[in-house]
mmCIF file of C-alpha atoms and ligand atoms in Angstrom:
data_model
loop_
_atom_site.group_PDB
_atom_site.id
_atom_site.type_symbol
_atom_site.label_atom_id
_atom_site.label_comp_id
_atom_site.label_asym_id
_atom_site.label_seq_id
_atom_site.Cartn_x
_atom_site.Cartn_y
_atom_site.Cartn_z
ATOM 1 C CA UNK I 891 57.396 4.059 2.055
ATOM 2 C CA UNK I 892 56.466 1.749 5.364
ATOM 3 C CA UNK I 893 54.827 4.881 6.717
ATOM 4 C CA UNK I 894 52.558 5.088 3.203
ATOM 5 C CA UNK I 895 51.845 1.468 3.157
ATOM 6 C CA UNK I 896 50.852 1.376 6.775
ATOM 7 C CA UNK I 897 48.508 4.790 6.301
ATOM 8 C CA UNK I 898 46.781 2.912 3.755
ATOM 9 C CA UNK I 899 46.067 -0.313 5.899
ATOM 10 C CA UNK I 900 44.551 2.318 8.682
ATOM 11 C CA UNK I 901 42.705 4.008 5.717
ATOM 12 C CA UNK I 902 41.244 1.229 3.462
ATOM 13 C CA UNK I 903 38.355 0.068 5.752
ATOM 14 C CA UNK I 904 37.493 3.504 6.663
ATOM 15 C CA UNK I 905 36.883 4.337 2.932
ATOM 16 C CA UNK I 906 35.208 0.773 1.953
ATOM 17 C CA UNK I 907 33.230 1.728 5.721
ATOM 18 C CA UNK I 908 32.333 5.796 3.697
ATOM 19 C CA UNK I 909 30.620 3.811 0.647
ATOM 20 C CA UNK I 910 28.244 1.856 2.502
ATOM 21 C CA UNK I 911 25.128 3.951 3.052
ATOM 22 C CA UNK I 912 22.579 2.327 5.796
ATOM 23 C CA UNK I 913 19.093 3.533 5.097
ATOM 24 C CA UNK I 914 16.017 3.162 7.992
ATOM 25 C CA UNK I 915 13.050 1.744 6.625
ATOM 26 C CA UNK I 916 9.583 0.788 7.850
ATOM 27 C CA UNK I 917 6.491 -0.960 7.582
ATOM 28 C CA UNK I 918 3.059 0.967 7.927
ATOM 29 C CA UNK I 919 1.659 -2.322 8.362
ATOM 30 C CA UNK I 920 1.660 -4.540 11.235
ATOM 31 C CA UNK I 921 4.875 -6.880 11.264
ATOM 32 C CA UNK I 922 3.057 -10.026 11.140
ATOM 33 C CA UNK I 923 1.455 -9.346 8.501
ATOM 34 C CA UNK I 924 2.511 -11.019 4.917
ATOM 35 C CA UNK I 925 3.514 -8.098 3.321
ATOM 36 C CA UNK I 926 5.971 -7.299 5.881
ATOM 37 C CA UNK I 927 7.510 -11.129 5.212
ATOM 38 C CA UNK I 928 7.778 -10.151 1.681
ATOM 39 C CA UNK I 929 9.548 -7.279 2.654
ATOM 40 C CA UNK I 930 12.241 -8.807 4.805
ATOM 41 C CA UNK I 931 12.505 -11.361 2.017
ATOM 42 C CA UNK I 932 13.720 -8.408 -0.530
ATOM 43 C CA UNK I 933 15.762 -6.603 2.454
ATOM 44 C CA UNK I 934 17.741 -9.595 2.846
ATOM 45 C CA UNK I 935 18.764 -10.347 -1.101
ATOM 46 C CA UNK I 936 19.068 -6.490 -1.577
ATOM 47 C CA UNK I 937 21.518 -6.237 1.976
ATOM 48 C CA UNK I 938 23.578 -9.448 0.490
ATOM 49 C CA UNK I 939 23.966 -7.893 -2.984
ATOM 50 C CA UNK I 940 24.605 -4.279 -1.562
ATOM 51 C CA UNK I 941 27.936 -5.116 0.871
ATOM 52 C CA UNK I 942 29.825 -2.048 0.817
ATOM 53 C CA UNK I 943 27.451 -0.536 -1.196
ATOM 54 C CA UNK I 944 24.181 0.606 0.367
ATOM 55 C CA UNK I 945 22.507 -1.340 3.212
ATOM 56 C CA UNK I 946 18.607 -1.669 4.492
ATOM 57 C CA UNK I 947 18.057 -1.924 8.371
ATOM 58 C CA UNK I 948 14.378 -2.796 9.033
ATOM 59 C CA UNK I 949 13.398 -1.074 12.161
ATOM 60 C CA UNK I 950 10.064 -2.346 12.500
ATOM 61 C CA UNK I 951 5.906 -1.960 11.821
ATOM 62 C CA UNK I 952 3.392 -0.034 13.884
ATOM 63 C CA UNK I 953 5.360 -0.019 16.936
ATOM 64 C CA UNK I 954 7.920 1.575 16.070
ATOM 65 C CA UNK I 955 6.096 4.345 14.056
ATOM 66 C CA UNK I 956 2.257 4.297 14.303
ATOM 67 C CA UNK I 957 0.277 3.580 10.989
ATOM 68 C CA UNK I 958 -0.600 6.692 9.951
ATOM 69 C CA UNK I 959 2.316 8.800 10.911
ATOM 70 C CA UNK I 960 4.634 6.790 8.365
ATOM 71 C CA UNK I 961 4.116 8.966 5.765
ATOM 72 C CA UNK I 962 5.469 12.020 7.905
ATOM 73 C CA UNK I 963 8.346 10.125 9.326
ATOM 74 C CA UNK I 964 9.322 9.991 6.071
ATOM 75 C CA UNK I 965 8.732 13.075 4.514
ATOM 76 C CA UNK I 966 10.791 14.518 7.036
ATOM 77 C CA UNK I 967 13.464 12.293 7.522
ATOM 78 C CA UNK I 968 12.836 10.426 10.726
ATOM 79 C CA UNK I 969 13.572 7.511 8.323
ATOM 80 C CA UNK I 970 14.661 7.128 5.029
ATOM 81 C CA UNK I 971 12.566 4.785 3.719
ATOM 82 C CA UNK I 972 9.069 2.950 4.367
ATOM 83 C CA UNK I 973 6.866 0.242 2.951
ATOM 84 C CA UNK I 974 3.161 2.002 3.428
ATOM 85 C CA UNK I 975 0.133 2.705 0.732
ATOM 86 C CA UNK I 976 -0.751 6.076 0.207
ATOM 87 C CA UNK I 977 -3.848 5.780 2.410
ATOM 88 C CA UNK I 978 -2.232 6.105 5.145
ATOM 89 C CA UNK I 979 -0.474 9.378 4.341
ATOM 90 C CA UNK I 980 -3.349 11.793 3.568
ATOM 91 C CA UNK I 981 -2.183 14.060 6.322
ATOM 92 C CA UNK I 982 1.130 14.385 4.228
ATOM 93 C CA UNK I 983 -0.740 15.513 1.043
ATOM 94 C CA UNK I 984 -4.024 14.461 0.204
ATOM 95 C CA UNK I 985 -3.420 12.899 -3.211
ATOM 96 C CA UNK I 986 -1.445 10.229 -1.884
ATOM 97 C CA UNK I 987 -5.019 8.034 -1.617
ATOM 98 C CA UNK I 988 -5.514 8.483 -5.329
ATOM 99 C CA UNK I 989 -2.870 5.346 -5.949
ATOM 100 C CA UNK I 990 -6.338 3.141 -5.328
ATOM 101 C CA UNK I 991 -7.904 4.523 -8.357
ATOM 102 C CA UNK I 992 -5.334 3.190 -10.932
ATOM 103 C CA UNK I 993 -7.040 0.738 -13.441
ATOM 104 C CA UNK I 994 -4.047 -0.648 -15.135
ATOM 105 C CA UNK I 995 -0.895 -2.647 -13.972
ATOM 106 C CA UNK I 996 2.515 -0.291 -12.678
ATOM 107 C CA UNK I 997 4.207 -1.548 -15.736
ATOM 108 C CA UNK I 998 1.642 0.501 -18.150
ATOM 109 C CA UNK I 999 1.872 3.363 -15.675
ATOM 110 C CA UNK I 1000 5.710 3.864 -16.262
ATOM 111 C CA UNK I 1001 4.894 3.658 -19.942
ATOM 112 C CA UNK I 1002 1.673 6.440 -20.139
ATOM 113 C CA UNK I 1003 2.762 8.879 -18.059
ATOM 114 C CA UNK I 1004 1.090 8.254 -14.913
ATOM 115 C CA UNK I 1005 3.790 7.143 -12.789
ATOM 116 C CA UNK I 1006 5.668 10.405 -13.925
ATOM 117 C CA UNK I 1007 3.116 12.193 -12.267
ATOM 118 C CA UNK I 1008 2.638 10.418 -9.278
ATOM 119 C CA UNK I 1009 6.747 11.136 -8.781
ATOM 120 C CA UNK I 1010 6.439 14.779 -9.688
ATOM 121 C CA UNK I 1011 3.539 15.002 -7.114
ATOM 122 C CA UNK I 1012 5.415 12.943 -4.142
ATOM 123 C CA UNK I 1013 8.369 14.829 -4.928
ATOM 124 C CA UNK I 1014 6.603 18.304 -4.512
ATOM 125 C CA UNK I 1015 4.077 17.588 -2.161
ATOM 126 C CA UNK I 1016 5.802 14.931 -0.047
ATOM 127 C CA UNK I 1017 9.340 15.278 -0.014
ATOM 128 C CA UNK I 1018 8.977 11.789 -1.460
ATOM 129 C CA UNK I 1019 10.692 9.535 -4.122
ATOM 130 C CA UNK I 1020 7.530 7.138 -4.917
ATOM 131 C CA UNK I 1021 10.309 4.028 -5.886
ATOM 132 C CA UNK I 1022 7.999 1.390 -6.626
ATOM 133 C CA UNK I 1023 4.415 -0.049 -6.276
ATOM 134 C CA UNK I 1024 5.062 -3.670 -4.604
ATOM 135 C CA UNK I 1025 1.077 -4.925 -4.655
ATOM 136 C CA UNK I 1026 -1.393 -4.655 -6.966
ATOM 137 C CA UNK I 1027 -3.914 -6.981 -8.609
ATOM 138 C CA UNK I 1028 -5.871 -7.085 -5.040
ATOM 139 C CA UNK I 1029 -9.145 -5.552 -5.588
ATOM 140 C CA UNK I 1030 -10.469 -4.268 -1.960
ATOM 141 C CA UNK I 1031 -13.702 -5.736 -1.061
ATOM 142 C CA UNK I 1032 -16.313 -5.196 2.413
ATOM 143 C CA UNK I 1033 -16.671 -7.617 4.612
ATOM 144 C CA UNK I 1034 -19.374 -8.044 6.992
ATOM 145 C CA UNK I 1035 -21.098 -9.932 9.990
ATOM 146 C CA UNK I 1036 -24.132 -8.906 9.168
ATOM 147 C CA UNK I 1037 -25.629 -9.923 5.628
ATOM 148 C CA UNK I 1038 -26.903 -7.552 3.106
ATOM 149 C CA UNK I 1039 -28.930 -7.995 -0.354
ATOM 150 C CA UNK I 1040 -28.337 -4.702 -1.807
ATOM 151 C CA UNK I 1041 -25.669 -2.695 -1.688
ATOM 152 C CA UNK I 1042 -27.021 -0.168 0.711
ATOM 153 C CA UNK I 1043 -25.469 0.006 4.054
ATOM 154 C CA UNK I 1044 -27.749 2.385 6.189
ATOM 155 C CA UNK I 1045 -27.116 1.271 10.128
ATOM 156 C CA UNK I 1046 -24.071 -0.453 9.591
ATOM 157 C CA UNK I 1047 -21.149 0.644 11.147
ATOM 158 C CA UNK I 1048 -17.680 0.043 9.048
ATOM 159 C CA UNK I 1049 -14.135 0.233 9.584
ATOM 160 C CA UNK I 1050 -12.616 2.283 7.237
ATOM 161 C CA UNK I 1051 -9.452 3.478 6.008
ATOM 162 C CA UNK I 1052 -9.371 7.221 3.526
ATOM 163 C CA UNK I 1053 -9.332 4.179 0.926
ATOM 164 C CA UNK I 1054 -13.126 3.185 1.699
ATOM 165 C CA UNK I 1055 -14.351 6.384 2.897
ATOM 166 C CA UNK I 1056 -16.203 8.283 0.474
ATOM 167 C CA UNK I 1057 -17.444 4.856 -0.871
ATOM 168 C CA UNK I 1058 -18.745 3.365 2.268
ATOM 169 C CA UNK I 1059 -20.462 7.024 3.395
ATOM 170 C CA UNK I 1060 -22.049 6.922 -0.280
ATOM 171 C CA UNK I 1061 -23.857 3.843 0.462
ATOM 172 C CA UNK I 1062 -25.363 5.169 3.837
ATOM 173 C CA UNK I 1063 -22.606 3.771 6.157
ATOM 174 C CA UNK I 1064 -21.793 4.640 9.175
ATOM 175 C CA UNK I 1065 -17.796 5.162 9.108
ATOM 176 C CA UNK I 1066 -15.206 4.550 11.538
ATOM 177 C CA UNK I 1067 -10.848 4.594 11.133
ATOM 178 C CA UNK I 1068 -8.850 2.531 12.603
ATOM 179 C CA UNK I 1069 -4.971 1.218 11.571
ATOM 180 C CA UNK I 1070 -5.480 -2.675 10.316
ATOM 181 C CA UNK I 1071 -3.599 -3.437 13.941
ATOM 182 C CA UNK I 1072 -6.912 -2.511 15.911
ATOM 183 C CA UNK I 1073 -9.566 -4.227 12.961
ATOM 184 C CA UNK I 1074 -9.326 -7.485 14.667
ATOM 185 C CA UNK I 1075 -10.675 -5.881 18.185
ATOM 186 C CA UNK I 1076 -13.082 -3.602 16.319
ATOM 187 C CA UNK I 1077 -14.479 -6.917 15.830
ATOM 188 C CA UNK I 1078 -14.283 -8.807 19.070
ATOM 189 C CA UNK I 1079 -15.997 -5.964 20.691
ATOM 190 C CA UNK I 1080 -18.565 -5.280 18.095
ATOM 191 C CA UNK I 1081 -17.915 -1.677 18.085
ATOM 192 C CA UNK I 1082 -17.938 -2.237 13.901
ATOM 193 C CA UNK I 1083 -20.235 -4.612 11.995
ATOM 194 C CA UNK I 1084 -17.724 -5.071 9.369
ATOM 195 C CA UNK I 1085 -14.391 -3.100 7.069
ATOM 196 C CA UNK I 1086 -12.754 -2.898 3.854
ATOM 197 C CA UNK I 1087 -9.926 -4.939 3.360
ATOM 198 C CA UNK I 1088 -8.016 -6.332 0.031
ATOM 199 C CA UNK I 1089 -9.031 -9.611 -1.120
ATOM 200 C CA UNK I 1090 -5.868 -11.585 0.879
ATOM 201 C CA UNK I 1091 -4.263 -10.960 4.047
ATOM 202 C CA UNK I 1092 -7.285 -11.311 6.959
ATOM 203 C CA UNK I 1093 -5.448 -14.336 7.978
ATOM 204 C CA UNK I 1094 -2.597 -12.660 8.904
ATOM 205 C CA UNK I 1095 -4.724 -11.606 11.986
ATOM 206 C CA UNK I 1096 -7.033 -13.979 12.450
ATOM 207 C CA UNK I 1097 -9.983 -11.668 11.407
ATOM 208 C CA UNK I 1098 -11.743 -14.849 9.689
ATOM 209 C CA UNK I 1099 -12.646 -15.583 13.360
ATOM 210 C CA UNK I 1100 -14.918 -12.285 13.369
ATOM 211 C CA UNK I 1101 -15.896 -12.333 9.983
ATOM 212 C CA UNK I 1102 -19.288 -13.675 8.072
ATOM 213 C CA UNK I 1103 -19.416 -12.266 4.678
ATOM 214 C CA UNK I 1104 -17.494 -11.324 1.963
ATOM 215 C CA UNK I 1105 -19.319 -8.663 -0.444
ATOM 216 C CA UNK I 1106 -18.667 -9.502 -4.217
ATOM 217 C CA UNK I 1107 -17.380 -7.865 -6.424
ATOM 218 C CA UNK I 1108 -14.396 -6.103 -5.390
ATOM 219 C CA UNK I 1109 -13.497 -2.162 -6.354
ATOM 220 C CA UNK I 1110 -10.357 -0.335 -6.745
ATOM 221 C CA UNK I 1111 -6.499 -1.696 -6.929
ATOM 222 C CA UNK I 1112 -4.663 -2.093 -3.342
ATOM 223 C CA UNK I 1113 -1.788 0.004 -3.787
ATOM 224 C CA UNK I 1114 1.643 -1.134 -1.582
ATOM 225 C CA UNK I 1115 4.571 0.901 -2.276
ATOM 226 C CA UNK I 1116 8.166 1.720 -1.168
ATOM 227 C CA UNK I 1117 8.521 5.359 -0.548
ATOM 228 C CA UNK I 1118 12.421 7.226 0.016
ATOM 229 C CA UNK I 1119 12.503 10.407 1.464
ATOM 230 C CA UNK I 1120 13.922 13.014 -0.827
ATOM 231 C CA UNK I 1121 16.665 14.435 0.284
ATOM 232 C CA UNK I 1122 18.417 10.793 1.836
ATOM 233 C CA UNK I 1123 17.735 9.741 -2.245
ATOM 234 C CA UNK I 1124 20.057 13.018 -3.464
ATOM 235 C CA UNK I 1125 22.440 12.363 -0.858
ATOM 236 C CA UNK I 1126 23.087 8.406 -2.152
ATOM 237 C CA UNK I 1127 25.478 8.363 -4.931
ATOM 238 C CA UNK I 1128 24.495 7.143 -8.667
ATOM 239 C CA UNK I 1129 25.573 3.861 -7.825
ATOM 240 C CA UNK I 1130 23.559 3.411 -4.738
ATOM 241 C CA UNK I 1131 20.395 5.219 -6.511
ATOM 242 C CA UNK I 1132 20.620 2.683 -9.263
ATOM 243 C CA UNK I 1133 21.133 -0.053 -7.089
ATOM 244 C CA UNK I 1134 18.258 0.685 -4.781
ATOM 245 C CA UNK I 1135 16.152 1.233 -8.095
ATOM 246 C CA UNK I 1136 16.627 -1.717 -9.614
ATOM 247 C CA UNK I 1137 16.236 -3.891 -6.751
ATOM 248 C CA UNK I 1138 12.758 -2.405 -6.033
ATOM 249 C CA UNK I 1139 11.817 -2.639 -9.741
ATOM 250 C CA UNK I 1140 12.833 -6.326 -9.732
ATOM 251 C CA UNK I 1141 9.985 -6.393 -6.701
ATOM 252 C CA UNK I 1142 8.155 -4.869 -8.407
ATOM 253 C CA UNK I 1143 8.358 -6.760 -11.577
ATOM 254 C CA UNK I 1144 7.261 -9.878 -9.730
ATOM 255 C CA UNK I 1145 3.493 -8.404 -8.927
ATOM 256 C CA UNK I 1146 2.421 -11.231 -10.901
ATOM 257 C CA UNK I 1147 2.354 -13.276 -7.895
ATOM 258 C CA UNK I 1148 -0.109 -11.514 -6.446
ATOM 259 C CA UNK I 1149 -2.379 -12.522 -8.854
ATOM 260 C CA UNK I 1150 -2.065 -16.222 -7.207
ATOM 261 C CA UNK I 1151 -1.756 -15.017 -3.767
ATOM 262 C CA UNK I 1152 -5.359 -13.873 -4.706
ATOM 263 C CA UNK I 1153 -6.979 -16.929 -6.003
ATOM 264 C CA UNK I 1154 -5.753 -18.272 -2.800
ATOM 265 C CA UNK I 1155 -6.985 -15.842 -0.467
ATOM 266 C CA UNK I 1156 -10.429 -16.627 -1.777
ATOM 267 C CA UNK I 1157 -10.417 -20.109 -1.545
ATOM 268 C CA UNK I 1158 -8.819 -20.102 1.660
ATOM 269 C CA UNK I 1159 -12.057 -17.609 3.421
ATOM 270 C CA UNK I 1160 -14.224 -20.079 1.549
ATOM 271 C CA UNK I 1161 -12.577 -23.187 3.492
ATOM 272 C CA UNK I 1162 -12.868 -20.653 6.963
ATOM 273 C CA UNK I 1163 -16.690 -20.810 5.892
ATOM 274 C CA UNK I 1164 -17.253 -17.036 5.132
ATOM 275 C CA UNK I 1165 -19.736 -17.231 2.896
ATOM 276 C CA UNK I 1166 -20.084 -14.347 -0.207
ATOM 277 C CA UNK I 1167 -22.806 -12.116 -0.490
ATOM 278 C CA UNK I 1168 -22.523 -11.809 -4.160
ATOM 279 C CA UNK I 1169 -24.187 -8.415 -6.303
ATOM 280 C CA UNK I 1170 -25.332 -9.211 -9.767
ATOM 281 C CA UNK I 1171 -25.363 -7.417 -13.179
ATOM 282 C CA UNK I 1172 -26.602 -4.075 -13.278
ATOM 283 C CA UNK I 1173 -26.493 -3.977 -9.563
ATOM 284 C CA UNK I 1174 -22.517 -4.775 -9.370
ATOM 285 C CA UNK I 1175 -21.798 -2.756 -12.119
ATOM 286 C CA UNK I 1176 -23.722 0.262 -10.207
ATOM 287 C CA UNK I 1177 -21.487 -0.444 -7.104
ATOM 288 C CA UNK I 1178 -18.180 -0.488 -8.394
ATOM 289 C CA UNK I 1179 -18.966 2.628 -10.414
ATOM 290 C CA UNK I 1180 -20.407 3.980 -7.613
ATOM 291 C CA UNK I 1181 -17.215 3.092 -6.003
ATOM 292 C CA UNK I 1182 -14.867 4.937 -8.711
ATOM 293 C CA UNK I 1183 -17.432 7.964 -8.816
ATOM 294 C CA UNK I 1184 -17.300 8.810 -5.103
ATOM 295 C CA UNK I 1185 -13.691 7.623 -5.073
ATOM 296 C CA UNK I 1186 -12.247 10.378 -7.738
ATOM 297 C CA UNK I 1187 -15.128 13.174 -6.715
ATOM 298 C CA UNK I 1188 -13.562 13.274 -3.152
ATOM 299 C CA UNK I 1189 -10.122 13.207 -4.671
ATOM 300 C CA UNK I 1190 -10.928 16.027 -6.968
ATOM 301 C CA UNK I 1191 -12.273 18.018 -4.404
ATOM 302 C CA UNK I 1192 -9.506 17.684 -1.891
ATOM 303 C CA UNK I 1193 -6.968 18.725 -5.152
ATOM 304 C CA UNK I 1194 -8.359 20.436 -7.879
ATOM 305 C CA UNK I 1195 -5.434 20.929 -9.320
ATOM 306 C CA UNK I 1196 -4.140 17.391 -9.922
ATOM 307 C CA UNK I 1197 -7.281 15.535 -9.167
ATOM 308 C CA UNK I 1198 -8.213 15.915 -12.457
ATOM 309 C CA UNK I 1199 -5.037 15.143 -14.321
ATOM 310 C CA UNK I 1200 -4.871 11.625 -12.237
ATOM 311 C CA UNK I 1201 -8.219 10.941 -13.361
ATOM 312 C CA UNK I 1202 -7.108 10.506 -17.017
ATOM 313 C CA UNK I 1203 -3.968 9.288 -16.557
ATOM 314 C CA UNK I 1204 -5.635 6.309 -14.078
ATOM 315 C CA UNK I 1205 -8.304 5.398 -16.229
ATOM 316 C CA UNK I 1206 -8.712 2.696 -18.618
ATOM 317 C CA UNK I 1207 -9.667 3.548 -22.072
HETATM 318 O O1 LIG H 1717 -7.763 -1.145 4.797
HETATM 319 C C1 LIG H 1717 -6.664 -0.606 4.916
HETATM 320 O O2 LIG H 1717 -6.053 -0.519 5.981
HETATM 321 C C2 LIG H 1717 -6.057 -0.020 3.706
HETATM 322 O O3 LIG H 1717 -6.290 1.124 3.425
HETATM 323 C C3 LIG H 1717 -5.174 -0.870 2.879
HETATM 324 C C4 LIG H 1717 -4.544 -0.310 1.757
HETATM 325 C C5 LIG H 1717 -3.718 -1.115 0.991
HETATM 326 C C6 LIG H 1717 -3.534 -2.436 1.312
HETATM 327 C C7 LIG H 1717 -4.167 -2.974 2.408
HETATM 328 C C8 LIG H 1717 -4.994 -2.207 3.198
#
C-alpha cells in the first residue's frame, strides 16, 4: 500500500509532464515588427489556457530562421510551427503565393470550398497544416520616391517580394527581392527607387523616413497565416489539435481589426507627409486588373494543375 501510494507521488508529475506538448514556432517577419506583437499577444493567452496541455515557445523572427527559408523549416520539421505568408515559401511549392489572390474574407473561404483546397494543397505539397489566415483586409500598394502619373514603371527599380513580381515586371519595372528586414537599407542606399508593401506596417521600420509616395489604389489581399508542420499536427492528441485550432480560429475571427489598423496606417503616412499619387477611373481599374491578370497567369503557369481551380474558388462572383 505505502509502496503504491509513494509510486504514484514519483509518477503523477511525470504523466501531467507526458501531456504537455511544447511546439517551436516562428516569425518570417522581422520581430519588431507589429505582427510579431500580435503574435506574442496570442502565444501568451494560448500558453496560459494550455498548462499541461500543449505549450507555444516563440523562438524568434529572421534571425533565427532567415525569411524565406521559414517555409522549409517547417515543412520539414526544424520547427513545428511558424507565422509567415505564403510569399515567402515559393521554394516549398509554388502555389503557396496564390493566398494574395483571394477576393473574399477567410470566413467565406471555410464556407465555399476554398480553404479546403488550400489545406489539401499544403498538406500534399508542403507537409503543411495551413491553421489559420491571421491578416487580411490590407490591400498591398507601391510606394515610391520618385513620382509617377501613369501607372507605367519603365526605369524604376522596385523591391519586390513573389507577391509583386509578375505585377511590377508587367508595368516595365525593374525588379529586385529582398526580405522586409533589408527594405529599409534598399532605401538608404538608393539601390531601389521604391517596393510593395501592405497598406500598414512601414512604421514598424521606419521606412516613412525613405519614402515619398504612396500609389493609390491598392491590389490584392495581404495574406498572414499560421502554418503547423504535418506530421508534429498527427502526433498532438485530439485534445491538443482542437485546442490549438480553436485558439487560432479565435485569431482569426478577430481580422476585423485589421480593418481599423488600416484606416490608421493611412492617416498616419499622411501625418509623415507621404503624399499619394492617386490613379483614376478607367486607369485604376486597368491597374488592379492588370494586377489580378498577371498575378493568376504566373500562378497558372507555375501549376497548371491547381492554378486553375484557385482561380474560381478565389474569385468574387
Ligand atoms: O512585401 C512583402 O514582404 C510581402 O510579400 C508581404 C506579404 C504579406 C504581408 C506583408 C508583406
Amino acid at each position: 500500500m505505502k509502496r503504491l501510494a509513494l509510486a504514484a507521488v514519483l509518477l503523477a508529475p511525470l504523466a501531467a509532464a507526458a501531456q504537455t506538448t511544447t511546439l517551436k514556432i516562428v516569425s518570417a517577419f522581422p520581430e519588431n515588427s507589429f505582427y510579431v506583437t500580435r503574435l506574442n499577444t496570442w502565444i501568451e493567452g494560448l500558453n496560459s489556457e494550455g498548462k499541461g496541455l500543449l505549450q507555444l515557445n516563440f523562438i524568434g523572427g529572421p534571425k533565427a530562421i532567415p525569411t524565406f527559408e521559414v517555409g522549409k523549416a517547417v515543412s520539414t520539421g526544424v520547427v513545428e510551427m511558424a507565422l509567415t505568408t505564403g510569399a515567402f515559401y515559393t521554394n516549398v511549392f509554388p502555389e503557396s503565393d496564390a493566398l494574395k489572390l483571394t477576393q473574399m474574407p477567410v470566413a467565406e473561404q471555410r464556407r465555399n470550398g476554398a480553404f479546403d483546397y488550400i489545406q489539401k494543397v499544403w498538406a500534399e505539397k508542403g507537409n503543411m497544416i495551413y491553421l489559420a489566415r491571421v491578416v487580411e483586409y490590407q490591400p498591398f500598394h507601391l510606394y515610391l520616391n520618385k513620382p509617377i502619373d501613369k501607372p507605367d514603371l519603365k526605369g524604376l527599380k522596385i523591391r519586390i517580394t513573389p507577391v509583386y513580381r509578375d505585377f511590377f515586371s508587367t508595368l516595365g519595372a525593374t525588379v529586385m527581392q529582398t526580405a522586409p528586414g533589408e527594405v529599409y537599407t534598399a532605401l538608404e542606399r538608393g539601390v531601389v527607387d521604391g517596393y510593395g508593401w501592405p497598406i500598414g506596417g512601414i512604421f514598424d521600420n521606419n521606412w516613412q523616413e525613405r519614402t515619398k509616395f504612396r500609389v493609390d489604389p491598392g491590389f490584392y489581399d495581404a495574406e498572414v497565416s499560421l502554418i503547423v508542420n504535418q506530421d508534429a499536427w498527427k502526433k498532438l492528441s485530439p485534445k491538443q489539435r482542437e485546442f490549438l485550432a480553436s485558439q487560432a480560429r479565435s485569431l482569426e475571427n478577430r481580422n476585423d481589426y485589421w480593418k481599423i489598423y488600416g484606416q490608421q496606417e493611412t492617416e498616419r503616412q499622411a501625418k509623415a507627409g507621404i503624399k499619394v499619387i492617386r490613379l483614376e477611373g478607367a486607369q485604376a481599374r486597368e491597374y488592379v486588373d492588370k494586377a489580378y491578370e498577371s498575378g493568376w497567369a504566373g500562378i497558372i503557369k507555375v501549376s497548371p494543375q491547381h492554378g486553375p481551380k484557385m482561380r474560381e474558388l478565389f474569385t468574387k462572383k
